[in-house]
XYZ file of C-alpha atoms in Angstrom:
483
model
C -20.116 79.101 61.769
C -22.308 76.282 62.575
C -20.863 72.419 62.693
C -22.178 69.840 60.570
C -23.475 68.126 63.552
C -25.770 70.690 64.332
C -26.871 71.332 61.102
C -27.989 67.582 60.475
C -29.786 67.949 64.115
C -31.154 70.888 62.890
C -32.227 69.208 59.909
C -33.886 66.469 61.836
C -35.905 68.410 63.940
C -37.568 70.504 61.040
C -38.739 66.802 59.355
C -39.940 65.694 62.277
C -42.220 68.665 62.858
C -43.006 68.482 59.279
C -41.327 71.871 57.928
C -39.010 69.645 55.970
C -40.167 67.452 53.401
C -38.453 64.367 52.484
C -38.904 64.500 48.768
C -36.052 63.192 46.977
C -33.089 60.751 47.740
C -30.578 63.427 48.668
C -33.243 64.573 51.584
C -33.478 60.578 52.559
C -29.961 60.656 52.734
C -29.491 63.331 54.608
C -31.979 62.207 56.819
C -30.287 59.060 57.619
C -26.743 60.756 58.045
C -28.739 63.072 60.898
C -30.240 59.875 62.677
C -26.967 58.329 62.593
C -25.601 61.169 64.662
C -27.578 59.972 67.348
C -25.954 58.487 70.022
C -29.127 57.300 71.772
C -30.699 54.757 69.801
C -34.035 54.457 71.933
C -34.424 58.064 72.241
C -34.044 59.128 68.161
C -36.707 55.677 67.810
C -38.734 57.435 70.079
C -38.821 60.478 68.617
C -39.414 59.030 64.862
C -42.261 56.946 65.816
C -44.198 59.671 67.670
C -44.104 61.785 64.508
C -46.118 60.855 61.667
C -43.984 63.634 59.060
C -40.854 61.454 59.785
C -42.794 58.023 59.752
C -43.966 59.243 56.358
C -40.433 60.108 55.262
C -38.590 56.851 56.363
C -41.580 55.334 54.421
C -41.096 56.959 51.153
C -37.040 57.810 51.519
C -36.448 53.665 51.801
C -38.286 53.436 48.089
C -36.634 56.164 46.184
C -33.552 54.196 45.489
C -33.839 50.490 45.945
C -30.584 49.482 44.153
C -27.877 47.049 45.505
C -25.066 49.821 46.111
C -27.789 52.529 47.756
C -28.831 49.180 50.066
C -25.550 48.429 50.710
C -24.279 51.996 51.261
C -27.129 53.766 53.543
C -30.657 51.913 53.605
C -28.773 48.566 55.439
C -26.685 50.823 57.587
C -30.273 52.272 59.002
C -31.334 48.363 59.902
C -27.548 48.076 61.797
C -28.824 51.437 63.753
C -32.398 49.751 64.138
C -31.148 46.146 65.669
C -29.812 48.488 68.989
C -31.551 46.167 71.713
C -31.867 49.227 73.448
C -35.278 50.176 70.707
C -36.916 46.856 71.315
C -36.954 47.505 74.877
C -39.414 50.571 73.886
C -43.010 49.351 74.697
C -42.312 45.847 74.825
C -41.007 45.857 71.783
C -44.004 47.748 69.993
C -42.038 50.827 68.607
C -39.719 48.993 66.535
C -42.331 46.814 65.316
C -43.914 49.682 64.176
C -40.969 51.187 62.078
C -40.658 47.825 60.498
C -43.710 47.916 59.516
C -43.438 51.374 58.024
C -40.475 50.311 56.144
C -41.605 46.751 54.690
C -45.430 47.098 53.518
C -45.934 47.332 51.055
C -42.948 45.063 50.081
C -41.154 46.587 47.696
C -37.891 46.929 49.888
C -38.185 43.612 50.960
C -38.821 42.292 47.134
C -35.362 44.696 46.587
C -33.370 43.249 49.585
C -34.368 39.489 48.162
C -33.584 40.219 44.560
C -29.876 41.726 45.696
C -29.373 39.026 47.900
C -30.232 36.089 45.415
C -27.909 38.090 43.087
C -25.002 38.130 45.594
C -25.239 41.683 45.568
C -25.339 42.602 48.924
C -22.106 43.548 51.038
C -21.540 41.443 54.732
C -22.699 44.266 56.725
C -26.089 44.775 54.667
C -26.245 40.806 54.519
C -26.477 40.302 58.426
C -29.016 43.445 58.165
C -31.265 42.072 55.963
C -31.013 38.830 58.189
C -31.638 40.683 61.209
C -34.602 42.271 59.261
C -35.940 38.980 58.025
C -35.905 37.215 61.854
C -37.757 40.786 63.281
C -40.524 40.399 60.624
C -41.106 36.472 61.286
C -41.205 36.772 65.054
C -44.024 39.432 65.145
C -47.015 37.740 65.943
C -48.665 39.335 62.960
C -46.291 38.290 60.302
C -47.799 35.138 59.316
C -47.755 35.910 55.517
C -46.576 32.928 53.444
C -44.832 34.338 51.242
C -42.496 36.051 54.099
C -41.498 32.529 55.511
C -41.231 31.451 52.021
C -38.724 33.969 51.557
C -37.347 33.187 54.731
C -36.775 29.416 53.935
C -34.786 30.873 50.392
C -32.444 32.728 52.352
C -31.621 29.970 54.550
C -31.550 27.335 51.974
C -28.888 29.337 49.794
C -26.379 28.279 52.372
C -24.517 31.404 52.165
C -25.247 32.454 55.648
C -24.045 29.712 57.340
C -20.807 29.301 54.873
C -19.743 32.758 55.237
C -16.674 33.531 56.805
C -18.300 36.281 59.077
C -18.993 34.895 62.661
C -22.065 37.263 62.537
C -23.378 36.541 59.734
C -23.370 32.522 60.701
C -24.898 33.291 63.966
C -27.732 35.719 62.221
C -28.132 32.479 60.007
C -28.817 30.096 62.737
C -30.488 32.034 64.376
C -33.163 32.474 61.518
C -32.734 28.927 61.271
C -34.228 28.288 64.694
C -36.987 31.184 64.237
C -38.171 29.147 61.142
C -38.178 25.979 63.236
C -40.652 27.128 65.950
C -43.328 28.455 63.221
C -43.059 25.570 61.593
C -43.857 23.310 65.085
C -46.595 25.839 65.696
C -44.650 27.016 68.749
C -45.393 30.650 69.861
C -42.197 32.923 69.621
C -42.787 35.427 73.115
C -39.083 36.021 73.184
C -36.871 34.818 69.652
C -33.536 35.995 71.492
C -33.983 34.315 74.775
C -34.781 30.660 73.694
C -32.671 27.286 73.125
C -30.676 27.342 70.097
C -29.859 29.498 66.945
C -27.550 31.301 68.530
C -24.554 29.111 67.259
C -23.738 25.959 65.330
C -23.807 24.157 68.448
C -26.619 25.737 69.878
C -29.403 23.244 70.044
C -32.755 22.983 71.796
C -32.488 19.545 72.151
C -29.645 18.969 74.748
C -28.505 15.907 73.778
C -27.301 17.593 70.113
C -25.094 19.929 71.438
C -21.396 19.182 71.279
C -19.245 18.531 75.079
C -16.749 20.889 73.460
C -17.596 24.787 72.031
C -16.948 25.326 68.258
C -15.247 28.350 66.650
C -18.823 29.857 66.610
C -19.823 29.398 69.900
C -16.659 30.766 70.937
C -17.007 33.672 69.022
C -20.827 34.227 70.203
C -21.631 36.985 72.483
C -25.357 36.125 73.208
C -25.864 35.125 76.561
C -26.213 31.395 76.638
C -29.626 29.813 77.662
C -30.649 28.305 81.004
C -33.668 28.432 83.177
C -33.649 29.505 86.953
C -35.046 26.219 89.460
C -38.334 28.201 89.917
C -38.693 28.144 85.879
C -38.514 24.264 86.122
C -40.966 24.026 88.415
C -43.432 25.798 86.695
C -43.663 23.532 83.431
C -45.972 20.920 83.125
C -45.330 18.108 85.044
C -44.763 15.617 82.272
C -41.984 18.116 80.947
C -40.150 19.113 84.174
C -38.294 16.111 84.116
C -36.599 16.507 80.447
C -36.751 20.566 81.630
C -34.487 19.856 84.770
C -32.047 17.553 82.821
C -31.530 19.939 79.882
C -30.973 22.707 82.603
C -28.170 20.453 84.665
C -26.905 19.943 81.213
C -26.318 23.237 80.324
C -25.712 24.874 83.580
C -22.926 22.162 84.009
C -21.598 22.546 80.453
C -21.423 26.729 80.879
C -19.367 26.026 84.199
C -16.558 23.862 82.073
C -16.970 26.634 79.197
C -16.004 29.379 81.727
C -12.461 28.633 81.838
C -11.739 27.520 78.273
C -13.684 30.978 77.534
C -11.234 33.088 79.609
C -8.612 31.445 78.052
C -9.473 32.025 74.389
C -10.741 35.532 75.363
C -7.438 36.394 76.507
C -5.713 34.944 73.130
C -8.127 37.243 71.171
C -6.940 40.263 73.035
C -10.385 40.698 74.998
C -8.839 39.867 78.695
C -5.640 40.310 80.796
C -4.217 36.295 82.070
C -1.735 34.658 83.391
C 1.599 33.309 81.375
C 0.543 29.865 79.964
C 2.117 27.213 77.568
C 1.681 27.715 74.390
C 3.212 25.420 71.042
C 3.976 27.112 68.059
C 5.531 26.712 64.577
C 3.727 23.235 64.678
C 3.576 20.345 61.983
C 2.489 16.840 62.138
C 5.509 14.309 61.316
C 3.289 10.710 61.669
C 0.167 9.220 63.210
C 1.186 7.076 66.857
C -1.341 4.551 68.253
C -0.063 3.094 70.393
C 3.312 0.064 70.606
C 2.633 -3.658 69.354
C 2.248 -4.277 73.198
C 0.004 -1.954 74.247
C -2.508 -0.275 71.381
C -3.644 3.287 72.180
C -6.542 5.883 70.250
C -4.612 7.460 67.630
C -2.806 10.361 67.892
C -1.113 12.843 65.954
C 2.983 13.015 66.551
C 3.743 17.017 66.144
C 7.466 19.020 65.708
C 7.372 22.577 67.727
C 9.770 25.656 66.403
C 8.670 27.230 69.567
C 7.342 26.252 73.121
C 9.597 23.250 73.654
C 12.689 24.839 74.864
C 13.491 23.617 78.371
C 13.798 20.256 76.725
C 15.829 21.134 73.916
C 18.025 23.222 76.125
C 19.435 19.849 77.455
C 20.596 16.872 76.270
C 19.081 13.490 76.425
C 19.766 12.425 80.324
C 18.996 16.003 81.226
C 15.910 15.791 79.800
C 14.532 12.053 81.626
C 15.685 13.218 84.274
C 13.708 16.070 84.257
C 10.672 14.867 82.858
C 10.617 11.809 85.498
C 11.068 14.822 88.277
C 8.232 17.726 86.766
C 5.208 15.436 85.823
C 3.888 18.217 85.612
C 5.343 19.574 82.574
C 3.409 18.436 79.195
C 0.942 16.702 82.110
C -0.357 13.403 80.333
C -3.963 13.896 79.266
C -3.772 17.889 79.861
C -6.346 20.067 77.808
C -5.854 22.432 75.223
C -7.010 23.815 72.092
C -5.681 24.406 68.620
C -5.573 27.508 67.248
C -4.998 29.316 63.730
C -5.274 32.889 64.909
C -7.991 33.612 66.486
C -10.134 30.525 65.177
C -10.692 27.325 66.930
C -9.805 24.487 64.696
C -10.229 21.518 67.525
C -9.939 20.514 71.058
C -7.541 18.315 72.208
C -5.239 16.090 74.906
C -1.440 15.379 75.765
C -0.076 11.830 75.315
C 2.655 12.289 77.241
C 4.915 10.015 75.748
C 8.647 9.915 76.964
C 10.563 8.297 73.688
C 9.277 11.211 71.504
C 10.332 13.927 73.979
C 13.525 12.578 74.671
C 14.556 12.525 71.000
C 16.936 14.856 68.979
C 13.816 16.783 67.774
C 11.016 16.571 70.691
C 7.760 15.694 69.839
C 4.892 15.583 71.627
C 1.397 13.717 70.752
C -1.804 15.257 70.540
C -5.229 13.136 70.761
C -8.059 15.332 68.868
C -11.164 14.947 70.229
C -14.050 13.892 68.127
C -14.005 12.707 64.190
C -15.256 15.959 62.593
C -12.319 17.500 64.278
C -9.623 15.341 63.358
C -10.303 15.458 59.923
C -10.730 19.657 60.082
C -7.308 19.577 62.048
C -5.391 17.095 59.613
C -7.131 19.471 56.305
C -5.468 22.649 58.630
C -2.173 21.213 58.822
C -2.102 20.350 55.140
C -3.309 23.935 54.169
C -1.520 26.030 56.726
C 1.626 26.296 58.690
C 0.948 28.977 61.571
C -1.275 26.595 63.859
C -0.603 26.912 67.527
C -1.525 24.515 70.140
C -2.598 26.490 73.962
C -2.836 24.901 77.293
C -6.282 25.677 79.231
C -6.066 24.766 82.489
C -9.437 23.645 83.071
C -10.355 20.120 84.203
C -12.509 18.385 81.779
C -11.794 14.982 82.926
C -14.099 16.149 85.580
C -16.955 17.501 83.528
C -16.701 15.424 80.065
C -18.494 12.066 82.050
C -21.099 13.878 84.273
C -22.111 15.555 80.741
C -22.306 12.634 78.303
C -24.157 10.677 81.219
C -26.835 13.981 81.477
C -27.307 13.237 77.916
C -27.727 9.273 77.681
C -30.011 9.554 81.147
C -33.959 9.507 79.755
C -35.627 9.450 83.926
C -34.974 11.022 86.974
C -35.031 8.956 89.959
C -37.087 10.367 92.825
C -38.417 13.008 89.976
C -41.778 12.534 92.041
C -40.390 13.496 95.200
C -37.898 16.136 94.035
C -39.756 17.860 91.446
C -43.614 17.081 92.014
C -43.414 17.797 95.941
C -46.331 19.938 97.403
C -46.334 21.464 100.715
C -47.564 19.124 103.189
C -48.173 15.956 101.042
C -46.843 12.518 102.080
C -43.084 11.805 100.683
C -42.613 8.511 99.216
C -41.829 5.441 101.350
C -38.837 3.755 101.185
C -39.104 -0.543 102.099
C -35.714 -0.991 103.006
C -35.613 -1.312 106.423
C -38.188 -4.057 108.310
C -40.797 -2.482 109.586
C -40.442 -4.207 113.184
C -37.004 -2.166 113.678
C -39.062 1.089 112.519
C -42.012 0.607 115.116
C -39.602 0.014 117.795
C -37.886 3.277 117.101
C -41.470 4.908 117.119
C -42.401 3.843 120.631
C -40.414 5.905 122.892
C -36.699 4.371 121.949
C -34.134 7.019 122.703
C -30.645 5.077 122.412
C -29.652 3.006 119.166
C -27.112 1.128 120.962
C -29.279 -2.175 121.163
C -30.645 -1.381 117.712
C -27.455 -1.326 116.165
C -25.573 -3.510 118.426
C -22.992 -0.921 119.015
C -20.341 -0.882 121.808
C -21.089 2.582 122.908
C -24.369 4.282 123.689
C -26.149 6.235 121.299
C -28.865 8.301 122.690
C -30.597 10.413 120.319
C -33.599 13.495 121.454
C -36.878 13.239 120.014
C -36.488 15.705 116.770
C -33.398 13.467 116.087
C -34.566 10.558 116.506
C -37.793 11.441 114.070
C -35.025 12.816 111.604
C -33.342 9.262 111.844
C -36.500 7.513 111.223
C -38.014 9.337 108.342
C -34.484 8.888 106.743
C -34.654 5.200 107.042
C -38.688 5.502 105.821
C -38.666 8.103 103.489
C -37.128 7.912 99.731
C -36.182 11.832 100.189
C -35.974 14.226 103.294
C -34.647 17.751 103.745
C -33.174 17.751 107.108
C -31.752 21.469 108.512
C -28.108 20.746 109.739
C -27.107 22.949 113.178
């Protein structure tokens, strides 16, 4: 007796050779379950497009039912098989366009899709389909009909996407966000999932938007982030390689911090193995500490633990000064960490380590949040919730945090001529720092720098030296090879 499996492969073979018709629903569905059962995504695409019987069955099966549950419950599920990056690798992308096409014109699914998903009618799964479907059709360079971006600019203006609770479906709507941003500047769209921003709520193209610290949704994001190689800044127009090469340190820096806050909250969402670290739990906010009458301090938030505090509360109050004055490390003032309510982010913050709450009957220990959006989130979490965890990432962003914010203030580049601009062969920038006399006498013959510089020992220098010693003290920039 024959499986189901290989019936429905059996199935889809005789409709793509055209001994099968596709004539009613049941056929379309049947149709669909068979592609499903293909493993290979690229392959069945393949296949489809290179027959016209099954092109002409996808195109009538997706208009015999256009209602909200037969969307929801098989015509969406055969967009989540068609977004497989593996198909838009197929001839540059051509192959899927091509299916799209089959499926959208004329537009009566698309009229269906937008109809169930003005009504609310559409599930989460066939939302971030119909997303997906809508960002496809507005990226093909053909698909400049006004009435798609119009339709485009509804969906996005509902809000919905962006309030859901689904990470994916907030990152499908910023990311359609962004697509309808570059038509609207005019800007050509080669590659929609490989440019700056849309890929998060704190994805941005213009550097200077985007947050120090990642947000729940950038945590959650799995899209690779965006950078350029140095050869990629070199190639943009001079008058834009400047901006180009700050945005890149920007975010090049920025994804080095990320890394180790990443691992971190990987590891707390089950994705990685780590090491033990300190985590608070059980926590609630008892008062608001800024500091004493002496000495004022930014405001922080004064928090109980039910777990994580032990080793203090395992001794009593002289046990525990004396061994917070002998591990500094322990609670380590200004130490990074994040707060948590499951697997969501709800804000970033540091450790005031401050020795009269520690040392009381019930420790406490003060957390700084960082940035005003966040305290208020975190103070509206505490007041709605009561399983909110605070974890240690040991990552030092005292070390990043002012490189960044100075990245983003900085508007020039100095020696941008020399560094970025710099042909083969051309004459470097001179620098007028030294006096020329001392130069010219270090360009006729002089071999020691022990008069020059008045030292007590000789210096004697050979010639490639001394001409690396000169154009340093001429030059604005060199590039010297070091033995």
């Amino acid at each position: 007796m024959t499986s189901r499996t290989d019936r429905l492969a059996k199935f889809f073979d005789l409709v793509l050779s055209g001994k099968r018709p596709v004539a009613t629903v049941d056929n379309f569905t049947l149709l669909l379950e068979a592609i499903f059962e293909k493993n290979n995504h690229a392959a069945c695409v393949e296949r489809i497009v290179a027959s016209p019987a099954a092109r002409n069955a996808i195109h009538a099966g997706v208009r015999f039912n256009t209602k909200p549950d037969f969307l929801n419950r098989h015509t969406a599920l055969f967009l989540q098989y068609l977004s497989d990056p593996s198909i838009k690798t197929l001839c540059n992308g051509q192959h899927l366009r091509d299916i799209v096409e089959v499926m959208i014109e004329p537009r009566t699914l698309w009229n269906a899709f937008m109809k169930a998903f003005q009504a609310n009618a559409l599930t989460e799964p066939a939302v971030q389909a119909f997303t997906w479907l809508v960002i496809e059709c507005l990226t093909h360079a053909s698909a400049n009909e006004a009435d798609m971006v119009d339709d485009a600019h509804t969906v996005v203006s509902s809000g919905s996407l962006l309030k859901s609770t689904s990470p994916e479906t907030r990152a499908y709507g910023h990311k359609l966000k962004q697509v309808l941003e570059l038509k609207a500047s005019n800007t050509f769209i080669e590659k929609s999932d490989y440019v700056p921003g849309g890929r998060h709520d704190n994805d941005h193209v213009d550097f200077r938007q985007i947050a120090i610290y990642p947000t729940n949704d950038e945590s959650c994001s799995v899209e690779k982030p965006f950078y350029r190689r140095a050869d990629e800044i070199l190639q943009l127009p001079i008058e834009k390689r400047v901006a180009g090469h700050l945005d890149n340190q920007f975010r090049l820096l920025r994804e080095d911090m990320l890394s180790d806050i990443r691992e971190e909250l990987q590891a707390v969402k089950g994705r990685k193995k780590r090491r033990t670290v300190t985590t608070l739990k059980g926590l609630s906010v008892k008062e608001i500490f800024n500091g004493t009458e002496r000495r004022m301090t930014p405001c922080g938030l004064v928090i109980t633990c039910l777990q994580g505090l032990e080793a203090l509360k395992a001794r009593d109050k002289e046990g525990r000064k004396a061994f917070l004055k002998n591990d500094r490390g322990y609670l380590r003032h200004q130490s990074f960490g994040c707060l948590l309510r499951g697997k969501e982010i709800v804000s970033f913050a540091t450790v005031d380590r401050q020795i009269d709450y520690l040392l009381e009957d019930e420790p406490k220990i003060v957390l700084r949040i960082i940035g005003d959006d966040a305290v208020r989130k975190t103070l509206s979490y505490f007041k709605l919730y009561s399983d909110l965890m605070f974890l240690f990432v040991d990552t030092a962003v005292f070390a990043y945090e002012p490189i960044l914010k100075r990245l983003q203030e900085k508007a020039e580049l100095p020696l941008a001529e020399d560094l970025l601009d710099y042909q083969r062969d051309s004459e470097i920038s001179s620098s007028n720092i030294i006096e020329e006399r001392l130069i010219k006498d270090l360009d006729h013959g002089v071999r020691t720098l022990q008069d020059v510089l008045t030292s007590e020992k000789p210096i004697n220098l050979d010639s490639s030296q001394m001409q690396a010693f000169v154009s340093g003290l001429t030059q604005k920039s060199r590039t010297s090879s070091l033995p």
